[in-house]
Amino acid sequence: MCGIVGYVGDEKATDILLDGLEKLEYRGYDSAGIAVRHPEGAIEVIKEKGRLSNLEKLVAEAAPQGTEGIGHTRWATHGESNQLNAHPHHSKGDRVVGVHNGIIENFAELKAELTDKGYTFYSETDTEVCIDLIDYYYRESGDALDALKHAKAAIHGSYALAILFDDRPGEIWVMRKSSPMILGVADGRAYLASDVPALLKHTRDVYYMDDDQMATLSRDGIQFYDGEGHPIELELTHIDWDIEAAEKGGFDHFMLKEIFEQPVVIANTLRHFVDTNGWIRFKGSHMTPDFYKSFDRVHIVACGSAYHVGCVSKYVMEELARIPVDVDIASEFRYRNPILSEKDLVIIISQSGETADSLAALREAKKQGAPTLAIVNVVGSSIAREADRVIYTVAGPEIAVATTKAYSCQLLVMDLIALDLAVTLGRIDEARVQELLGELKSIPRKMDAILKHHEDYKAIAQHYLNDEHMYYVGRGLDYAACLEASLKLKEISYVHSEAYAAGELKHGTISLIDEGTPVIGIATQPALSEKIRSNLLEVKTRGAAVFTLVMEGLDGFDAIGEITTIPAIDPLWATSLSVVPMQLMAYYVSVGRGLDVDKPRNLAKSVTVE
Ligand code: M6R
């Protein structure tokens, strides 16, 4: 996720802005920039691709002397990572200069409207469109607050925006919606940042802005406004975290922070790919009807958790689009001489976009003439660049080695592809599409409801702190969910665990079940409810300590052992919810065993070697 900083005061702005951006580096970025107002009034924008050190060199050469400015680290979403797409962005003649975190959903429509009004664009970003929109309203009224208010009404999406107007020295204007904006004051100086670490050196007394609010920062302090432009007052919050805790947003670990970010990134992903009329749009990815009709088989290839996304997607895509789907582990696929042709779509899923086996699998697919599609989180990564088509997940940078929010976003993107394909192939009616989209939109709210009770999973995890072996069992989509639940547990807690298709237990594995063996069941599929219940009863009869995660509405599991529930949702999407308690349980087992949750032994975030 991008980072924002801003400063107005009496000290050299460049030092404060660069220092603030450095404090946000941990969030990941691929370009950075600042805008500083010179003492005589002109605004200078300096930005560069790559590390902050590249920007620092340019800043040292230009040496702008101003004492007010804004800065940004960019994690590319719209348009590749390059100097032109880096922030700050400016309108013609630098009349309005701004930095932005978030996603403007309707930027294509706004761009078309502004083009009709004579605006031209130099970048591929949604941010430039937003800055020009503010410029347009500012030209109309000459009133900064009014311009922001109008722009706010026209924009759909999420934003934390910090704006300089060329004829308003001494002022930085900000507004936010669904993207954090934190402001701080200290004698004659005002600061802004998208995250607390960038502010801590200067002040610990901060204001957290709410959705729809606007503010102006000056040397005299901060004036806040509600969505209508009426002056309001916000409550000051004192921060007593140290810098490390602040980077983790107050959470003990990045993994927990990222688990809690899931409702927001899922909502962002939905906004990004589903337009306001309920149409799925993979902008810029060339997912045209002709393309969808050009293949008659799908191969999903990936590693680790990304492979588990593929396992879920096989069920979903086959069910909705009635097209055969194979799922392969990339390290197997690349060497098994797969049979492919131009009628086989190969989908490579990868958070990092750099996983060596997934990249090799992509190259093998291309060699055999199969069309390829990459689902990738890191913009401009090798897999993204080499695939014929790419759809980016908008999970933002993921820091913990164990993936959580990237997994959830990958799953959602695959769900949307399955729906889009089903519509194009005429395998689903419009009413069902809208029903399923409505259910997808309920995921953030339902995830929030699960996360509200995260302490319950801490209590449940205490039962497993001394176990050395665990079994996860489920059927259908729940079996696919078990694969991810089991990997999450083993990679961060070092507990040996296995995921089993429940019906397969009696073909061998059930002989391992003994008095007290922990077995975790997942039961979210009404059509398979009776079957999984019988399987759980079978292991209970042989002494297993059964704990089941059950979807609300499915009965009879509490007679077998302990249960916990997740909110009801269409069974096709249930794995998006069931994964959250499983992530929390794995997390709390790891914490309870005193392990390094974010950096488990022997593992790397990006596996770039075979
Ligand atoms: O970057 P990728 O998505 O290609 O990575 C794939 C796996 O290495 C990754 O999912 C790994 O299994 C994670 N540690 C799971 O949490």
XYZ file of C-alpha atoms and ligand atoms in Angstrom:
626
model
C 0.000 0.000 0.000
C 1.167 3.489 -0.739
C 2.380 5.907 1.906
C 1.619 9.609 2.294
C 3.363 12.330 4.281
C 3.017 16.111 4.472
C 4.454 19.014 6.431
C 3.922 22.742 6.830
C 6.067 24.689 9.292
C 9.343 26.579 9.554
C 11.919 23.833 8.971
C 13.264 22.545 5.653
C 10.465 20.380 4.289
C 12.626 17.946 2.284
C 14.307 16.482 5.383
C 11.003 15.928 7.151
C 9.270 14.479 4.088
C 12.117 12.086 3.217
C 12.424 10.976 6.818
C 8.657 10.328 6.947
C 8.774 8.326 3.712
C 11.645 6.280 5.108
C 9.482 5.405 8.114
C 6.842 4.074 5.707
C 9.303 1.997 3.670
C 8.385 -1.183 5.559
C 5.014 -1.123 3.770
C 6.697 -1.746 0.426
C 6.773 0.600 -2.576
C 8.169 0.832 -6.055
C 8.584 4.584 -6.594
C 8.600 7.719 -4.483
C 8.245 11.460 -4.821
C 7.827 14.781 -3.068
C 6.418 18.218 -3.905
C 7.879 21.228 -2.100
C 6.745 24.836 -2.324
C 9.721 27.139 -2.837
C 9.869 30.236 -0.562
C 8.890 32.384 -3.575
C 5.762 30.279 -4.151
C 6.343 27.826 -7.032
C 5.775 24.145 -6.347
C 8.548 21.751 -7.402
C 7.774 18.063 -7.956
C 10.644 15.555 -7.714
C 9.911 11.848 -8.174
C 11.695 8.691 -9.204
C 11.173 4.997 -9.769
C 12.704 2.514 -7.321
C 14.168 2.963 -3.874
C 14.028 6.118 -1.791
C 17.776 6.531 -2.254
C 17.098 7.304 -5.953
C 14.741 10.093 -4.922
C 17.159 11.341 -2.276
C 19.863 11.847 -4.912
C 17.530 13.970 -7.052
C 16.377 15.957 -4.039
C 19.987 16.626 -3.018
C 20.706 17.973 -6.521
C 17.586 20.157 -6.713
C 17.816 21.199 -3.039
C 14.420 22.939 -2.793
C 14.467 25.233 0.230
C 10.744 25.429 1.036
C 9.192 24.663 4.417
C 5.985 23.016 3.201
C 5.320 19.989 1.040
C 3.878 16.541 0.527
C 5.417 13.150 -0.237
C 4.447 9.671 -1.366
C 5.690 6.131 -1.735
C 3.786 4.288 -4.454
C 2.803 0.642 -4.670
C 1.621 0.450 -8.256
C -2.022 -0.393 -8.961
C -2.958 1.676 -12.036
C -0.124 1.632 -14.514
C 3.360 0.241 -14.189
C 5.972 1.475 -11.813
C 7.810 4.314 -13.560
C 8.718 7.941 -13.019
C 5.661 9.257 -14.851
C 3.176 7.237 -12.813
C 4.933 8.056 -9.521
C 3.281 10.633 -7.236
C 2.917 13.583 -6.684
C 0.710 14.295 -9.678
C -0.117 17.745 -10.966
C -2.691 19.492 -13.079
C -1.675 21.744 -15.954
C 0.757 24.449 -14.836
C 1.027 22.846 -11.354
C -2.131 24.644 -10.301
C -3.080 21.632 -8.173
C -0.474 19.122 -6.969
C -1.396 16.057 -4.944
C -0.611 12.619 -3.572
C -3.167 9.853 -3.169
C -3.597 6.490 -1.482
C -6.511 4.326 -2.533
C -8.376 3.464 -5.693
C -10.684 5.697 -7.732
C -13.216 3.227 -9.117
C -14.779 5.482 -11.713
C -11.547 7.039 -12.944
C -12.150 5.913 -16.540
C -15.523 7.697 -16.647
C -14.077 10.812 -14.983
C -11.145 10.780 -17.394
C -13.526 10.715 -20.349
C -15.529 13.630 -18.923
C -12.386 15.662 -18.267
C -11.060 14.860 -21.737
C -14.280 16.347 -23.156
C -13.533 19.471 -21.118
C -10.082 19.739 -22.720
C -7.887 18.018 -20.126
C -5.010 15.827 -21.306
C -3.179 13.193 -19.260
C 0.481 12.261 -19.000
C 0.202 9.166 -16.747
C -1.866 5.984 -16.518
C -2.937 6.697 -12.954
C -6.332 7.238 -11.384
C -4.646 9.866 -9.195
C -3.870 12.240 -12.044
C -7.557 12.125 -13.004
C -8.493 12.982 -9.445
C -6.070 15.938 -9.325
C -7.451 17.280 -12.611
C -10.970 16.918 -11.274
C -10.071 19.056 -8.266
C -8.372 21.493 -10.635
C -11.574 21.687 -12.678
C -13.754 22.525 -9.671
C -11.129 24.915 -8.298
C -11.119 26.810 -11.581
C -14.908 27.037 -11.368
C -15.209 28.370 -7.808
C -11.743 29.548 -6.741
C -12.621 28.002 -3.369
C -10.449 25.077 -2.187
C -13.017 23.611 0.209
C -15.730 23.827 -2.413
C -13.458 22.149 -4.997
C -12.729 19.249 -2.639
C -16.401 18.915 -1.754
C -17.413 18.692 -5.403
C -14.619 16.295 -6.274
C -15.612 14.128 -3.318
C -19.164 13.908 -4.627
C -17.973 12.868 -8.097
C -15.408 10.277 -7.019
C -16.345 6.666 -6.241
C -13.755 4.683 -4.400
C -11.226 5.040 -1.652
C -8.789 7.871 -1.115
C -6.520 9.683 1.267
C -5.547 12.809 -0.633
C -3.122 15.599 0.256
C -3.264 18.622 -2.018
C -1.271 21.823 -2.608
C -2.887 24.676 -4.560
C -0.385 26.928 -6.338
C -2.037 30.142 -5.097
C -2.520 29.027 -1.495
C 0.897 29.117 0.144
C 1.024 27.900 3.719
C -1.872 25.454 3.254
C -2.135 21.711 2.655
C -5.625 20.380 2.000
C -6.598 16.802 2.760
C -9.616 14.523 2.519
C -10.171 10.852 3.087
C -12.482 7.922 2.502
C -11.666 4.282 3.347
C -7.943 5.014 3.430
C -6.140 6.197 6.562
C -5.161 9.828 7.122
C -3.573 10.876 10.396
C -2.730 14.481 11.253
C -0.487 15.904 13.970
C 0.330 19.371 15.321
C 3.220 20.822 17.319
C 3.871 24.588 17.824
C 3.592 26.300 14.486
C 3.915 23.042 12.524
C 1.417 20.567 11.141
C 2.041 17.072 9.813
C 0.104 14.464 7.927
C 0.753 10.786 7.235
C -1.072 7.669 6.194
C 0.524 5.742 9.041
C 1.694 6.595 12.548
C 5.435 5.726 12.243
C 5.972 8.732 9.957
C 4.707 11.105 12.673
C 6.215 9.733 15.870
C 9.485 11.692 15.647
C 7.529 14.966 15.562
C 4.467 14.426 17.677
C 2.558 11.769 19.582
C -0.683 13.774 19.676
C -2.617 12.984 16.544
C -6.043 13.236 14.942
C -7.499 10.266 13.071
C -9.718 11.591 10.285
C -12.954 9.755 9.529
C -14.507 8.973 6.177
C -15.779 11.959 4.223
C -13.951 14.518 6.345
C -11.691 17.229 4.951
C -9.078 19.441 6.613
C -6.606 22.208 5.980
C -3.190 22.223 7.626
C -1.289 25.462 8.194
C 1.267 26.926 10.576
C -1.688 28.081 12.715
C -2.971 24.536 13.209
C -5.531 22.256 11.582
C -9.106 23.065 10.650
C -11.381 20.058 10.103
C -14.577 19.984 8.048
C -17.404 17.466 7.769
C -18.535 16.124 4.401
C -20.712 19.200 3.829
C -17.852 21.605 4.498
C -18.970 22.671 7.985
C -16.126 23.292 10.456
C -15.866 20.505 13.066
C -13.515 19.543 15.860
C -11.833 16.155 16.196
C -10.596 14.489 19.327
C -6.844 14.374 19.937
C -5.388 10.884 20.494
C -2.122 10.304 22.321
C 0.030 7.536 20.847
C 2.339 5.666 23.177
C 3.534 2.900 20.823
C 7.210 2.563 20.019
C 8.222 2.717 16.364
C 8.146 -1.071 15.853
C 4.648 -1.337 17.303
C 3.596 1.631 15.181
C 4.763 -0.079 11.977
C 2.538 -2.948 12.883
C -0.329 -0.532 13.429
C -0.434 -1.465 17.102
C -0.728 -5.203 16.355
C 1.834 -7.568 17.844
C 2.788 -8.996 14.448
C 2.462 -8.146 10.781
C 0.554 -11.397 10.291
C -2.160 -10.319 12.698
C -2.273 -6.856 11.131
C -2.645 -8.431 7.688
C -5.370 -10.801 8.917
C -7.258 -7.760 10.176
C -6.723 -5.881 6.898
C -8.669 -8.516 4.975
C -12.122 -6.883 5.146
C -10.657 -3.658 3.733
C -8.595 -5.243 0.958
C -11.525 -7.454 -0.045
C -13.780 -4.388 -0.224
C -11.099 -2.580 -2.272
C -10.738 -5.548 -4.629
C -14.482 -5.648 -5.185
C -14.552 -1.918 -5.872
C -11.658 -2.317 -8.244
C -13.234 -5.057 -10.357
C -16.993 -4.626 -10.014
C -18.341 -1.370 -11.385
C -21.216 0.605 -9.946
C -23.677 -1.136 -12.297
C -22.674 -4.579 -11.029
C -20.493 -5.514 -14.038
C -17.227 -7.338 -13.571
C -14.468 -5.363 -15.325
C -10.847 -6.495 -15.461
C -9.678 -3.165 -16.814
C -6.676 -3.357 -19.094
C -6.431 -7.148 -18.874
C -8.073 -7.938 -22.227
C -10.503 -10.437 -20.692
C -12.811 -10.118 -23.677
C -15.723 -12.435 -24.594
C -13.669 -13.713 -27.562
C -10.845 -14.593 -25.228
C -13.147 -16.421 -22.805
C -14.582 -18.408 -25.700
C -11.148 -19.309 -27.083
C -10.237 -22.047 -24.567
C -12.055 -25.181 -23.476
C -9.948 -26.201 -20.464
C -8.308 -24.287 -17.620
C -5.076 -25.227 -15.813
C -4.322 -23.425 -12.573
C -0.664 -23.624 -11.616
C 0.912 -22.235 -8.445
C 2.834 -23.006 -5.242
C 1.906 -23.122 -1.555
C -1.109 -21.064 -0.582
C -1.541 -19.826 -4.137
C -1.933 -23.481 -5.161
C -4.640 -23.809 -2.497
C -6.458 -20.883 -4.086
C -6.385 -22.974 -7.258
C -7.861 -25.952 -5.380
C -10.818 -23.813 -4.258
C -11.192 -22.287 -7.712
C -11.433 -25.681 -9.389
C -14.676 -26.346 -7.514
C -16.029 -22.839 -8.089
C -15.130 -22.514 -11.757
C -16.325 -25.994 -12.704
C -19.574 -25.433 -10.822
C -20.310 -22.000 -12.281
C -18.808 -22.116 -15.777
C -19.022 -25.901 -16.363
C -15.535 -25.933 -17.860
C -12.923 -28.541 -16.847
C -10.246 -27.189 -14.513
C -6.959 -28.887 -13.570
C -4.868 -27.676 -10.660
C -1.131 -28.283 -10.533
C 1.724 -27.607 -8.176
C 4.127 -25.535 -10.278
C 7.207 -27.601 -9.423
C 5.416 -30.720 -10.721
C 3.785 -29.113 -13.729
C 7.050 -27.742 -15.100
C 8.657 -31.181 -15.319
C 5.745 -33.426 -16.177
C 5.575 -32.517 -19.832
C 1.960 -31.305 -19.617
C -0.258 -31.670 -22.666
C -1.289 -28.176 -23.696
C -2.543 -26.371 -26.756
C -3.943 -22.968 -27.666
C -7.299 -24.235 -26.317
C -5.894 -24.531 -22.760
C -5.823 -21.428 -20.581
C -2.993 -21.605 -18.038
C -3.563 -19.402 -14.987
C -0.511 -18.769 -12.812
C -1.309 -17.451 -9.331
C 1.469 -15.785 -7.350
C 1.574 -13.115 -4.662
C 5.189 -12.147 -5.308
C 5.187 -12.786 -9.048
C 8.755 -14.050 -8.619
C 8.303 -17.660 -7.465
C 10.862 -19.627 -9.493
C 8.720 -22.730 -10.093
C 5.645 -20.700 -11.039
C 7.719 -18.629 -13.453
C 9.158 -21.797 -15.007
C 5.637 -23.249 -15.314
C 4.512 -20.072 -17.075
C 7.400 -20.358 -19.526
C 6.581 -24.032 -20.163
C 2.951 -23.144 -20.897
C 4.001 -20.398 -23.292
C 6.462 -22.734 -25.005
C 3.605 -25.119 -25.708
C 1.488 -22.338 -27.172
C -1.091 -22.108 -24.376
C -2.530 -18.675 -23.583
C -1.455 -17.531 -20.101
C -3.025 -15.353 -17.440
C -1.201 -14.248 -14.285
C -2.931 -13.336 -11.022
C -0.227 -11.405 -9.243
C 0.060 -8.977 -6.344
C 3.374 -7.281 -7.143
C 3.067 -4.963 -10.121
C 5.822 -5.322 -12.691
C 7.095 -8.634 -11.250
C 8.570 -11.267 -13.603
C 5.400 -13.383 -13.855
C 3.297 -10.278 -14.464
C 5.623 -9.147 -17.234
C 5.921 -12.478 -18.996
C 2.290 -13.632 -18.946
C 0.059 -12.815 -21.927
C -2.476 -11.263 -19.578
C -2.275 -10.110 -15.995
C -4.822 -9.261 -13.335
C -3.374 -7.630 -10.254
C -4.748 -8.386 -6.829
C -5.002 -5.224 -4.763
C -3.936 -6.666 -1.421
C -1.112 -4.158 -0.949
C 2.299 -5.287 0.248
C 2.281 -8.354 2.462
C 5.121 -8.514 4.954
C 4.504 -11.646 7.062
C 5.910 -14.769 5.411
C 2.615 -16.590 5.952
C 0.203 -15.198 3.409
C -3.256 -14.134 4.578
C -4.645 -11.058 2.835
C -2.989 -11.873 -0.512
C -4.523 -15.364 -0.380
C -7.968 -13.831 0.244
C -7.609 -11.377 -2.628
C -6.404 -14.120 -4.996
C -9.444 -16.165 -4.072
C -11.760 -13.247 -4.734
C -10.203 -12.497 -8.122
C -10.574 -16.165 -9.103
C -14.236 -16.073 -7.970
C -14.807 -13.034 -10.174
C -13.116 -14.696 -13.157
C -15.316 -17.779 -12.652
C -18.421 -15.595 -12.598
C -17.354 -13.565 -15.616
C -16.551 -16.731 -17.559
C -19.887 -18.297 -16.585
C -21.739 -15.191 -17.800
C -19.838 -15.090 -21.106
C -20.400 -18.785 -21.769
C -24.091 -18.373 -20.927
C -23.909 -20.869 -18.058
C -25.576 -18.679 -15.439
C -28.588 -16.368 -15.412
C -28.420 -12.695 -14.509
C -30.411 -13.079 -11.275
C -27.972 -15.676 -9.945
C -24.985 -13.498 -10.943
C -26.369 -10.565 -8.987
C -27.197 -12.831 -6.058
C -23.625 -14.168 -6.017
C -22.132 -10.675 -6.372
C -24.292 -9.549 -3.455
C -22.936 -12.444 -1.402
C -19.360 -11.529 -2.361
C -20.031 -7.979 -1.196
C -21.116 -9.325 2.190
C -17.680 -10.902 2.801
C -15.995 -7.815 4.371
C -18.864 -7.385 6.856
C -18.871 -11.078 7.731
C -15.081 -11.159 8.068
C -15.377 -8.210 10.452
C -17.900 -10.171 12.496
C -15.433 -13.094 12.759
C -12.523 -10.805 13.624
C -14.513 -9.158 16.391
C -14.288 -12.490 18.213
C -10.600 -13.101 17.510
C -9.931 -13.661 21.214
C -12.131 -16.797 21.022
C -9.585 -18.338 18.679
C -6.817 -17.418 21.074
C -8.639 -19.449 23.729
C -9.196 -22.374 21.331
C -5.533 -22.289 20.276
C -4.448 -22.862 23.884
C -5.711 -26.461 23.602
C -3.262 -27.191 20.804
C -0.046 -25.678 22.154
C 1.467 -29.034 23.102
C 0.197 -31.143 20.235
C 2.683 -32.380 17.667
C 0.222 -33.733 15.082
C -3.101 -32.420 13.878
C -5.564 -33.349 11.161
C -7.861 -31.062 9.205
C -10.748 -32.758 7.452
C -13.462 -31.546 5.142
C -15.322 -32.393 1.967
C -15.585 -30.537 -1.320
C -14.716 -26.866 -0.899
C -14.084 -27.513 2.794
C -11.347 -29.968 1.866
C -9.697 -27.230 -0.213
C -10.031 -24.890 2.798
C -8.391 -27.558 5.001
C -5.323 -27.573 2.741
C -4.744 -23.888 3.465
C -5.642 -24.203 7.167
C -3.104 -26.999 7.574
C -0.327 -25.134 5.751
C -0.952 -22.010 7.819
C -0.595 -23.986 11.032
C 2.481 -25.977 10.103
C 4.485 -23.140 8.574
C 4.298 -20.827 11.587
C 3.800 -23.214 14.534
C 5.993 -26.140 13.406
C 3.174 -28.531 14.369
C 2.915 -31.420 11.936
C -0.526 -31.272 10.359
C -2.270 -32.857 7.437
C -5.358 -31.986 5.482
C -7.550 -34.869 4.410
C -10.578 -35.244 2.240
C -12.830 -36.647 4.955
C -14.109 -39.500 2.815
C -10.542 -40.662 2.233
C -9.700 -41.132 5.932
C -10.804 -44.731 6.075
C -8.464 -45.641 3.238
C -5.485 -45.435 5.547
C -5.108 -42.332 7.658
C -7.761 -43.226 10.190
C -5.310 -45.760 11.659
C -3.378 -42.762 13.032
C -6.368 -41.618 15.073
C -5.938 -42.458 18.709
C -7.148 -41.259 22.111
C -7.001 -37.441 22.079
C -5.708 -36.972 18.496
C -6.747 -33.447 17.520
C -8.999 -33.357 14.454
C -10.357 -30.084 13.118
C -13.358 -30.342 10.845
C -14.630 -27.671 8.493
C -18.322 -27.918 7.611
C -19.796 -25.161 5.469
C -21.379 -27.116 2.610
C -25.063 -27.978 3.195
C -25.020 -30.637 0.478
C -22.184 -32.492 2.226
C -23.178 -31.755 5.804
C -24.421 -35.248 6.640
C -21.397 -36.882 5.063
C -18.831 -34.838 6.970
C -20.810 -35.322 10.180
C -20.518 -39.096 9.774
C -16.785 -38.833 9.091
C -16.258 -36.727 12.203
C -18.270 -39.223 14.237
C -16.043 -42.007 12.933
C -12.893 -40.307 14.209
C -14.542 -39.313 17.474
C -15.493 -42.976 18.042
C -11.790 -43.805 17.715
C -10.873 -41.290 20.407
C -10.207 -38.093 18.407
C -10.752 -34.712 20.069
C -12.938 -33.129 17.418
C -13.361 -29.397 16.944
C -15.509 -28.219 14.034
C -15.832 -24.895 12.275
C -19.456 -24.862 11.138
C -21.401 -22.481 8.938
C -24.426 -21.060 10.740
C -27.500 -23.082 9.868
C -25.808 -26.499 9.747
C -26.825 -28.645 12.709
C -25.669 -31.644 14.650
C -21.963 -30.903 14.972
C -22.077 -29.890 18.632
C -22.977 -33.473 19.525
C -19.585 -34.575 18.166
C -17.300 -32.072 19.901
C -16.576 -28.380 20.352
C -17.778 -26.106 17.568
C -17.450 -22.513 16.487
C -19.460 -20.870 13.734
C -18.954 -18.543 10.789
C -21.773 -16.395 9.361
C -23.970 -17.971 6.698
C -22.977 -17.191 3.101
C -23.534 -18.842 -0.255
C -21.604 -22.137 0.060
C -19.562 -21.302 -3.048
C -17.917 -18.399 -1.192
C -17.682 -20.061 2.233
C -13.925 -20.664 2.005
C -13.383 -16.884 2.023
C -14.838 -16.847 5.528
C -13.642 -20.194 6.909
C -10.023 -19.281 6.224
C -10.112 -16.393 8.730
C -10.656 -18.479 11.930
C -8.065 -20.924 10.633
C -5.524 -18.121 10.157
C -6.277 -16.833 13.664
C -5.894 -20.278 15.219
C -2.568 -20.868 13.474
C -1.428 -17.411 14.556
C -2.326 -17.931 18.206
C -0.764 -21.416 18.319
C 2.463 -19.908 16.984
C 2.339 -17.041 19.499
C 1.510 -19.484 22.314
C 4.526 -21.602 21.400
C 6.698 -18.484 21.516
C 7.746 -18.638 17.854
C 8.760 -15.998 15.330
C 5.349 -15.620 13.700
C 6.319 -13.233 10.919
C 9.572 -14.948 9.968
C 9.229 -18.695 10.533
C 12.414 -20.743 10.332
C 13.676 -21.938 6.933
C 11.108 -19.923 4.964
C 11.331 -16.855 2.726
C 8.573 -14.528 1.586
C 9.535 -14.871 -2.031
C 10.907 -18.232 -3.181
C 13.059 -17.259 -6.136
C 15.076 -20.487 -6.211
C 14.002 -23.947 -7.235
O 4.587 -15.470 -4.055
P 3.792 -16.732 -4.316
O 2.329 -16.535 -4.111
O 4.108 -17.348 -5.645
O 4.287 -17.754 -3.212
C 3.827 -19.064 -3.187
C 4.180 -19.752 -1.899
O 5.565 -19.708 -1.691
C 3.472 -19.099 -0.706
O 2.088 -19.107 -0.846
C 3.837 -19.841 0.596
O 3.289 -21.123 0.585
C 3.390 -19.040 1.809
N 4.411 -19.061 2.798
C 2.154 -19.566 2.449
O 1.780 -18.816 3.547
